[in-house]
Amino acid sequence: MPEQVDSDASTTPPAEQTRRYWGLTILDWVRIALLIAGLLCVLTGALPEDEAVDNMRRIWPLLMFLGAVIILAELTRQAKVFDIIAHRLAILGRGYYPALFGLCVLFASATTILLNLDTTAVLLTPVMLALAGPARIPPLPLAMLTLWLANTASLLLPVSNLTNLLAAEGVALHATDFAARMWAPQLVSIAATMLCLWVFYWRRGHRDADRYVPPEPVRLENARERALLYTTAGACLLFIVAIPILGEQIGVAAVIAALIALLAFAVFDRSALKFALFPWQLLVFVVGLFLVVPTLSRHGLSDLMHLLIGADPGAEGAYRAAAAGAGLSNVANNLPAYTAGEAVVPAENQDQLLALLIGTNVGPVVTPWASLATLLCLEFCRTHKVRVPMGRFVGTGLVLAILATAGSVAALLLTS
């Protein structure tokens, strides 16, 4: 029998489904501990104060962008934009799994590329799992599709991933220039993900039927819900259109779009405006990382990364950087893996830095802790009572990581 979704869990807000200690989840405590460790690094002198201040100045625009885009995406979810799109895709598939597969890949990839991978993990995963019940679709294929594409579809734009924002700054690439370098690796990465998803999770041998039941469309009950839907969808479109125009100032567009959504809810549904909208957990996590990782780099991590990555500007250096990024991501986490690798890659080695980025974006699909998006997707699977066999998760993720990383680096080098 396929894994089943608990129907009650699918209607419960994700934040209320997670086990809490003194009002905080286990992940929240890990993030707070990381921030405390970072502050101790500064207080003890392990990280010089001036270097810590420089790091905070560097990431301030990134924190503004992340906070705004997560608020925008959460309000968009509450306005049922994601639910309507997901149900429409299932209806368009007309009960055929291959059609549904292609449409879901398009939806998850677009969400990751245009809004960032954490949006896919936090907002799209519960929506897709909730879709499994009424459509009688085994939930595991839907879960793995969002989990993998949250990582592997995050190469194309600076906004797709925090590591991309750091890389775009490091190689001084505008959003359109960044996309011009990364479009081929992104296509290869998504193609490799589609192949692995179909072979390991979606083909006939992994489901119990050739067809699924198209669900009923989501019905909006009144004019207030329609106003929220159109306003938040319009704010998202505004943000998406601004991406190639504003470039490094994309955080401004995210803030404006989030303010539009906030204003709409202030007028039509003020009860939704709670402190929980503010993604303090993610911001605490990022600040902690940017204090702890530089400290580790000063005390041996940089030497290790330099040994693994080297300084070759050609194909060898690119593959070594990608392998080191993917490997360290699965041992620790992709964000510290990227920041540690970036510190030792020569500024003129653009291909090597972008290959490191590929490794840290595409590679973190082997271990549960390899990326924040992976952790979040697996947490939602747990709260929705969807069993993800860990042996299968690691084995299939390893195949995907090798195929997608090697293929994407090859595409980067061939189009450079």
Short mmCIF file of C-alpha atoms in Angstrom, two decimals:
data_model
loop_
_atom_site.label_atom_id
_atom_site.label_comp_id
_atom_site.label_asym_id
_atom_site.label_seq_id
_atom_site.Cartn_x
_atom_site.Cartn_y
_atom_site.Cartn_z
CA MET A 1 0.00 0.00 0.00
CA PRO A 2 1.27 3.53 -0.75
CA GLU A 3 2.04 5.93 2.04
CA GLN A 4 -1.08 7.82 3.12
CA VAL A 5 -1.61 11.43 4.09
CA ASP A 6 -3.43 12.09 7.33
CA SER A 7 -6.43 14.17 6.28
CA ASP A 8 -6.60 16.12 9.54
CA ALA A 9 -2.89 16.93 9.45
CA SER A 10 -3.20 18.35 5.97
CA THR A 11 -5.60 21.03 7.21
CA THR A 12 -3.54 22.03 10.24
CA PRO A 13 -1.12 24.95 9.84
CA PRO A 14 2.43 23.55 9.57
CA ALA A 15 3.68 25.65 12.48
CA GLU A 16 1.12 23.99 14.77
CA GLN A 17 1.99 20.44 13.72
CA THR A 18 5.60 20.48 14.89
CA ARG A 19 6.56 19.28 18.39
CA ARG A 20 7.41 22.27 20.55
CA TYR A 21 9.45 22.87 23.70
CA TRP A 22 8.65 26.10 25.57
CA GLY A 23 6.88 27.30 22.45
CA LEU A 24 9.80 26.59 20.11
CA THR A 25 10.52 23.68 17.76
CA ILE A 26 13.70 21.63 17.80
CA LEU A 27 14.88 23.44 14.67
CA ASP A 28 14.23 26.78 16.38
CA TRP A 29 16.47 25.77 19.29
CA VAL A 30 19.20 24.68 16.86
CA ARG A 31 19.06 28.09 15.15
CA ILE A 32 19.18 29.94 18.47
CA ALA A 33 22.11 27.80 19.60
CA LEU A 34 23.93 28.65 16.37
CA LEU A 35 23.40 32.37 16.96
CA ILE A 36 24.61 32.08 20.56
CA ALA A 37 27.70 30.20 19.36
CA GLY A 38 28.36 32.97 16.84
CA LEU A 39 28.03 35.70 19.46
CA LEU A 40 30.40 33.79 21.74
CA CYS A 41 32.90 33.64 18.87
CA VAL A 42 32.88 37.45 18.76
CA LEU A 43 32.88 37.95 22.54
CA THR A 44 35.83 35.59 23.05
CA GLY A 45 37.84 37.15 20.23
CA ALA A 46 37.84 33.98 18.14
CA LEU A 47 36.28 36.19 15.45
CA PRO A 48 37.58 39.78 15.42
CA GLU A 49 34.85 42.34 15.99
CA ASP A 50 35.63 44.34 12.83
CA GLU A 51 35.32 41.19 10.69
CA ALA A 52 32.00 40.34 12.33
CA VAL A 53 30.70 43.86 11.62
CA ASP A 54 31.80 43.60 7.97
CA ASN A 55 29.96 40.29 7.64
CA MET A 56 26.77 41.77 9.07
CA ARG A 57 26.98 44.72 6.68
CA ARG A 58 27.35 42.29 3.80
CA ILE A 59 24.33 40.19 4.67
CA TRP A 60 21.98 43.02 5.73
CA PRO A 61 20.46 43.40 2.20
CA LEU A 62 20.13 39.61 2.01
CA LEU A 63 18.28 39.49 5.33
CA MET A 64 15.92 42.23 4.16
CA PHE A 65 15.21 40.29 0.97
CA LEU A 66 14.68 36.98 2.78
CA GLY A 67 12.36 38.46 5.38
CA ALA A 68 10.23 40.25 2.79
CA VAL A 69 9.95 37.38 0.34
CA ILE A 70 9.00 34.85 3.03
CA ILE A 71 6.27 37.19 4.32
CA LEU A 72 5.04 37.70 0.75
CA ALA A 73 4.98 33.98 0.08
CA GLU A 74 3.19 33.15 3.36
CA LEU A 75 0.46 35.72 2.72
CA THR A 76 0.16 34.41 -0.84
CA ARG A 77 -0.40 30.93 0.60
CA GLN A 78 -3.03 32.21 3.02
CA ALA A 79 -4.79 33.87 0.08
CA LYS A 80 -5.02 30.36 -1.46
CA VAL A 81 -2.94 31.22 -4.54
CA PHE A 82 -0.80 28.07 -4.21
CA ASP A 83 -3.81 25.87 -3.46
CA ILE A 84 -5.66 27.09 -6.54
CA ILE A 85 -2.64 26.57 -8.79
CA ALA A 86 -1.95 23.07 -7.42
CA HIS A 87 -5.57 21.95 -7.84
CA ARG A 88 -5.74 23.44 -11.33
CA LEU A 89 -2.60 21.56 -12.32
CA ALA A 90 -4.09 18.29 -11.06
CA ILE A 91 -7.29 19.01 -12.99
CA LEU A 92 -5.30 19.83 -16.14
CA GLY A 93 -3.54 16.47 -15.81
CA ARG A 94 -6.95 14.77 -16.30
CA GLY A 95 -5.97 11.79 -14.21
CA TYR A 96 -2.77 10.94 -16.14
CA TYR A 97 0.36 10.64 -14.03
CA PRO A 98 2.85 11.69 -16.76
CA ALA A 99 0.88 14.88 -17.36
CA LEU A 100 0.62 15.60 -13.63
CA PHE A 101 4.33 14.92 -13.25
CA GLY A 102 5.28 17.46 -15.91
CA LEU A 103 2.92 20.10 -14.54
CA CYS A 104 4.14 19.63 -10.95
CA VAL A 105 7.76 19.87 -12.09
CA LEU A 106 6.94 23.14 -13.86
CA PHE A 107 5.12 24.50 -10.79
CA ALA A 108 7.81 23.55 -8.27
CA SER A 109 10.65 24.72 -10.53
CA ALA A 110 8.99 28.08 -11.20
CA THR A 111 8.30 28.62 -7.49
CA THR A 112 11.91 27.83 -6.57
CA ILE A 113 13.41 29.94 -9.36
CA LEU A 114 11.20 33.01 -8.93
CA LEU A 115 10.52 33.07 -5.17
CA ASN A 116 13.43 30.96 -3.77
CA LEU A 117 13.87 27.44 -2.49
CA ASP A 118 12.63 28.13 1.04
CA THR A 119 9.27 29.18 -0.39
CA THR A 120 9.01 25.82 -2.13
CA ALA A 121 9.97 23.99 1.06
CA VAL A 122 7.80 25.95 3.49
CA LEU A 123 4.71 26.68 1.42
CA LEU A 124 4.54 24.36 -1.58
CA THR A 125 5.30 21.10 0.28
CA PRO A 126 2.18 21.25 2.52
CA VAL A 127 0.04 22.25 -0.47
CA MET A 128 1.24 19.32 -2.57
CA LEU A 129 0.81 16.87 0.30
CA ALA A 130 -2.68 18.17 0.96
CA LEU A 131 -3.47 17.57 -2.73
CA ALA A 132 -2.59 13.88 -2.37
CA GLY A 133 -5.67 13.03 -0.31
CA PRO A 134 -8.53 14.31 -2.49
CA ALA A 135 -6.79 13.18 -5.69
CA ARG A 136 -5.89 9.79 -4.17
CA ILE A 137 -2.26 10.24 -5.19
CA PRO A 138 0.50 8.48 -3.20
CA PRO A 139 2.09 11.38 -1.27
CA LEU A 140 5.73 10.24 -1.36
CA PRO A 141 6.27 11.07 -5.08
CA LEU A 142 4.82 14.54 -4.52
CA ALA A 143 6.98 15.05 -1.43
CA MET A 144 10.18 14.01 -3.18
CA LEU A 145 9.37 16.20 -6.18
CA THR A 146 9.13 19.33 -4.04
CA LEU A 147 12.09 18.33 -1.85
CA TRP A 148 14.46 17.69 -4.74
CA LEU A 149 13.39 20.61 -6.94
CA ALA A 150 13.61 23.01 -4.00
CA ASN A 151 17.35 22.35 -4.22
CA THR A 152 18.09 21.47 -7.84
CA ALA A 153 15.92 24.21 -9.42
CA SER A 154 17.64 26.99 -7.44
CA LEU A 155 20.43 27.84 -9.89
CA LEU A 156 18.98 30.28 -12.40
CA LEU A 157 18.46 33.62 -10.62
CA PRO A 158 20.16 35.37 -7.69
CA VAL A 159 16.83 35.36 -5.81
CA SER A 160 16.46 31.57 -6.12
CA ASN A 161 18.86 30.84 -3.26
CA LEU A 162 20.77 32.77 -0.61
CA THR A 163 23.99 31.24 -1.92
CA ASN A 164 23.17 32.70 -5.36
CA LEU A 165 22.92 36.17 -3.89
CA LEU A 166 26.34 35.71 -2.34
CA ALA A 167 27.79 34.33 -5.58
CA ALA A 168 26.31 37.10 -7.73
CA GLU A 169 27.97 39.61 -5.46
CA GLY A 170 31.25 37.70 -5.54
CA VAL A 171 31.45 37.59 -9.34
CA ALA A 172 29.77 40.99 -9.83
CA LEU A 173 26.96 39.67 -12.03
CA HIS A 174 23.64 41.47 -12.57
CA ALA A 175 20.54 39.27 -12.42
CA THR A 176 20.34 38.95 -16.21
CA ASP A 177 24.07 38.24 -16.52
CA PHE A 178 23.83 35.65 -13.77
CA ALA A 179 20.94 33.95 -15.58
CA ALA A 180 22.95 34.02 -18.83
CA ARG A 181 25.70 32.01 -17.14
CA MET A 182 23.42 29.61 -15.27
CA TRP A 183 20.58 28.80 -17.71
CA ALA A 184 22.32 25.73 -19.15
CA PRO A 185 23.33 24.26 -15.76
CA GLN A 186 19.77 24.89 -14.56
CA LEU A 187 18.22 23.02 -17.49
CA VAL A 188 20.57 20.08 -17.01
CA SER A 189 19.91 20.00 -13.28
CA ILE A 190 16.13 19.96 -13.72
CA ALA A 191 16.40 17.32 -16.46
CA ALA A 192 18.51 15.07 -14.20
CA THR A 193 16.00 15.60 -11.38
CA MET A 194 13.07 14.67 -13.62
CA LEU A 195 14.86 11.50 -14.73
CA CYS A 196 15.61 10.41 -11.17
CA LEU A 197 12.14 11.33 -9.92
CA TRP A 198 10.45 9.29 -12.64
CA VAL A 199 12.73 6.26 -12.31
CA PHE A 200 12.82 6.15 -8.50
CA TYR A 201 9.40 7.49 -7.44
CA TRP A 202 6.89 8.18 -10.23
CA ARG A 203 6.96 5.28 -12.70
CA ARG A 204 4.28 2.60 -12.73
CA GLY A 205 6.13 0.22 -10.42
CA HIS A 206 6.08 2.79 -7.59
CA ARG A 207 2.34 3.56 -7.61
CA ASP A 208 -0.78 1.47 -7.42
CA ALA A 209 -2.71 2.76 -10.46
CA ASP A 210 -2.31 4.23 -13.93
CA ARG A 211 -4.65 7.13 -13.17
CA TYR A 212 -5.50 9.45 -10.29
CA VAL A 213 -8.74 11.24 -9.41
CA PRO A 214 -8.77 14.90 -10.55
CA PRO A 215 -9.77 16.99 -7.52
CA GLU A 216 -12.48 19.61 -7.40
CA PRO A 217 -11.28 23.19 -7.98
CA VAL A 218 -10.79 25.44 -4.95
CA ARG A 219 -13.86 27.62 -4.46
CA LEU A 220 -13.58 31.17 -3.11
CA GLU A 221 -16.46 31.89 -0.76
CA ASN A 222 -16.83 35.66 -1.02
CA ALA A 223 -15.56 38.95 -2.45
CA ARG A 224 -13.07 39.36 0.42
CA GLU A 225 -11.27 36.13 -0.51
CA ARG A 226 -11.23 37.13 -4.18
CA ALA A 227 -9.75 40.53 -3.30
CA LEU A 228 -6.98 38.90 -1.26
CA LEU A 229 -6.29 36.40 -4.04
CA TYR A 230 -5.96 39.01 -6.79
CA THR A 231 -3.97 41.47 -4.67
CA THR A 232 -1.38 38.98 -3.40
CA ALA A 233 -1.07 37.32 -6.82
CA GLY A 234 -0.52 40.78 -8.30
CA ALA A 235 2.15 41.54 -5.69
CA CYS A 236 3.96 38.32 -6.61
CA LEU A 237 3.81 39.19 -10.31
CA LEU A 238 5.18 42.66 -9.55
CA PHE A 239 8.09 41.12 -7.69
CA ILE A 240 8.79 38.62 -10.51
CA VAL A 241 8.73 41.34 -13.18
CA ALA A 242 11.13 43.47 -11.11
CA ILE A 243 13.79 40.73 -10.83
CA PRO A 244 15.61 41.43 -14.14
CA ILE A 245 15.08 45.20 -13.80
CA LEU A 246 16.38 45.94 -10.30
CA GLY A 247 19.23 43.44 -10.13
CA GLU A 248 21.13 43.99 -6.88
CA GLN A 249 18.25 46.08 -5.48
CA ILE A 250 15.80 43.18 -5.71
CA GLY A 251 15.32 43.40 -1.94
CA VAL A 252 13.50 46.71 -2.50
CA ALA A 253 11.03 45.00 -4.85
CA ALA A 254 10.50 42.21 -2.32
CA VAL A 255 9.75 44.75 0.43
CA ILE A 256 7.30 46.67 -1.78
CA ALA A 257 5.51 43.47 -2.83
CA ALA A 258 5.32 42.29 0.79
CA LEU A 259 3.92 45.68 1.87
CA ILE A 260 1.19 45.41 -0.80
CA ALA A 261 0.22 41.98 0.51
CA LEU A 262 0.32 43.21 4.12
CA LEU A 263 -1.89 46.17 3.24
CA ALA A 264 -4.41 43.87 1.53
CA PHE A 265 -4.64 41.66 4.62
CA ALA A 266 -4.84 44.72 6.89
CA VAL A 267 -7.95 45.76 4.96
CA PHE A 268 -9.62 42.39 4.34
CA ASP A 269 -8.34 39.95 7.01
CA ARG A 270 -6.45 41.58 9.85
CA SER A 271 -6.53 38.36 11.90
CA ALA A 272 -3.83 36.90 9.61
CA LEU A 273 -1.32 39.59 10.60
CA LYS A 274 0.53 37.89 13.43
CA PHE A 275 4.12 37.97 14.65
CA ALA A 276 4.51 34.41 13.31
CA LEU A 277 4.58 35.93 9.80
CA PHE A 278 8.03 37.36 10.53
CA PRO A 279 10.60 34.65 9.68
CA TRP A 280 12.87 35.29 12.65
CA GLN A 281 14.01 31.66 12.66
CA LEU A 282 15.59 31.92 9.21
CA LEU A 283 17.19 35.29 9.96
CA VAL A 284 18.66 34.00 13.24
CA PHE A 285 20.03 30.98 11.38
CA VAL A 286 21.72 33.11 8.70
CA VAL A 287 23.25 35.56 11.20
CA GLY A 288 24.58 32.68 13.29
CA LEU A 289 26.14 31.01 10.25
CA PHE A 290 27.88 34.21 9.18
CA LEU A 291 29.51 34.44 12.58
CA VAL A 292 30.38 30.76 13.12
CA VAL A 293 31.66 29.89 9.62
CA PRO A 294 34.19 32.78 9.39
CA THR A 295 35.46 31.72 12.83
CA LEU A 296 35.93 28.14 11.65
CA SER A 297 37.63 29.43 8.50
CA ARG A 298 40.16 31.29 10.64
CA HIS A 299 40.89 28.12 12.58
CA GLY A 300 41.50 25.45 9.95
CA LEU A 301 38.45 25.23 7.71
CA SER A 302 39.97 27.49 5.05
CA ASP A 303 43.06 25.27 4.86
CA LEU A 304 40.88 22.20 4.37
CA MET A 305 38.75 23.87 1.68
CA HIS A 306 41.84 25.14 -0.15
CA LEU A 307 43.26 21.61 -0.13
CA LEU A 308 40.00 20.20 -1.54
CA ILE A 309 39.26 22.93 -4.08
CA GLY A 310 42.68 24.07 -5.25
CA ALA A 311 43.13 27.11 -7.50
CA ASP A 312 42.95 25.64 -11.01
CA PRO A 313 40.81 27.96 -13.22
CA GLY A 314 39.92 25.19 -15.69
CA ALA A 315 37.74 22.09 -15.73
CA GLU A 316 39.68 20.29 -13.00
CA GLY A 317 39.29 23.19 -10.59
CA ALA A 318 35.59 23.51 -11.40
CA TYR A 319 34.87 19.84 -10.73
CA ARG A 320 36.96 19.86 -7.56
CA ALA A 321 35.05 22.91 -6.30
CA ALA A 322 31.67 21.33 -7.12
CA ALA A 323 32.62 18.03 -5.47
CA ALA A 324 33.93 19.78 -2.36
CA GLY A 325 30.78 21.93 -2.13
CA ALA A 326 28.43 18.98 -2.54
CA GLY A 327 30.42 16.79 -0.15
CA LEU A 328 30.69 19.36 2.63
CA SER A 329 27.02 20.29 2.18
CA ASN A 330 25.98 16.72 2.94
CA VAL A 331 28.38 16.46 5.87
CA ALA A 332 27.33 19.78 7.40
CA ASN A 333 25.02 22.15 5.47
CA ASN A 334 25.14 23.89 2.10
CA LEU A 335 25.29 27.49 3.34
CA PRO A 336 28.45 27.09 5.46
CA ALA A 337 29.87 24.88 2.69
CA TYR A 338 29.46 27.68 0.16
CA THR A 339 30.76 30.47 2.39
CA ALA A 340 33.80 28.38 3.39
CA GLY A 341 34.55 27.52 -0.23
CA GLU A 342 34.00 31.05 -1.51
CA ALA A 343 36.66 32.32 0.90
CA VAL A 344 39.41 30.27 -0.80
CA VAL A 345 38.41 30.53 -4.50
CA PRO A 346 40.48 33.19 -6.30
CA ALA A 347 38.33 36.16 -7.34
CA GLU A 348 39.30 35.78 -11.00
CA ASN A 349 38.19 32.10 -11.15
CA GLN A 350 34.55 32.80 -12.03
CA ASP A 351 33.85 29.31 -13.41
CA GLN A 352 35.29 27.71 -10.28
CA LEU A 353 33.13 29.85 -8.00
CA LEU A 354 29.99 29.09 -10.03
CA ALA A 355 30.87 25.37 -9.98
CA LEU A 356 31.15 25.58 -6.19
CA LEU A 357 27.70 27.17 -6.23
CA ILE A 358 26.35 24.27 -8.32
CA GLY A 359 27.75 21.76 -5.85
CA THR A 360 26.20 23.50 -2.85
CA ASN A 361 22.81 24.04 -4.55
CA VAL A 362 22.33 20.77 -6.44
CA GLY A 363 24.32 18.41 -4.22
CA PRO A 364 22.52 18.75 -0.83
CA VAL A 365 19.99 15.96 -1.50
CA VAL A 366 21.77 13.00 0.11
CA THR A 367 21.51 13.65 3.86
CA PRO A 368 18.51 15.12 5.73
CA TRP A 369 20.50 18.06 7.12
CA ALA A 370 22.29 19.03 3.89
CA SER A 371 20.11 22.12 3.31
CA LEU A 372 17.50 24.02 5.25
CA ALA A 373 14.99 23.34 2.45
CA THR A 374 15.57 19.58 2.80
CA LEU A 375 15.12 19.76 6.57
CA LEU A 376 11.88 21.68 6.21
CA CYS A 377 10.45 19.35 3.55
CA LEU A 378 11.20 16.29 5.68
CA GLU A 379 9.65 17.95 8.73
CA PHE A 380 6.44 18.56 6.81
CA CYS A 381 6.46 14.95 5.65
CA ARG A 382 6.70 13.85 9.28
CA THR A 383 3.88 16.10 10.45
CA HIS A 384 1.69 14.93 7.54
CA LYS A 385 2.50 11.30 8.44
CA VAL A 386 4.24 10.61 5.13
CA ARG A 387 6.98 8.02 5.66
CA VAL A 388 10.22 8.71 3.78
CA PRO A 389 12.40 5.55 3.95
CA MET A 390 15.83 6.90 4.88
CA GLY A 391 17.82 4.23 3.05
CA ARG A 392 15.93 4.92 -0.14
CA PHE A 393 16.22 8.69 0.44
CA VAL A 394 20.02 8.54 0.78
CA GLY A 395 20.56 6.07 -2.09
CA THR A 396 18.41 7.86 -4.64
CA GLY A 397 19.69 11.25 -3.48
CA LEU A 398 23.27 10.14 -4.04
CA VAL A 399 22.49 9.16 -7.63
CA LEU A 400 20.78 12.50 -8.25
CA ALA A 401 23.58 14.50 -6.62
CA ILE A 402 26.23 12.87 -8.83
CA LEU A 403 24.25 13.13 -12.07
CA ALA A 404 22.96 16.66 -11.56
CA THR A 405 26.21 18.12 -10.21
CA ALA A 406 28.46 16.57 -12.89
CA GLY A 407 26.04 17.41 -15.69
CA SER A 408 25.46 20.99 -14.53
CA VAL A 409 29.20 21.70 -14.23
CA ALA A 410 29.72 20.30 -17.73
CA ALA A 411 26.98 22.60 -19.03
CA LEU A 412 28.60 25.57 -17.24
CA LEU A 413 31.99 24.87 -18.83
CA LEU A 414 30.56 24.25 -22.31
CA THR A 415 28.67 27.58 -22.29
CA SER A 416 31.37 29.74 -20.66
#
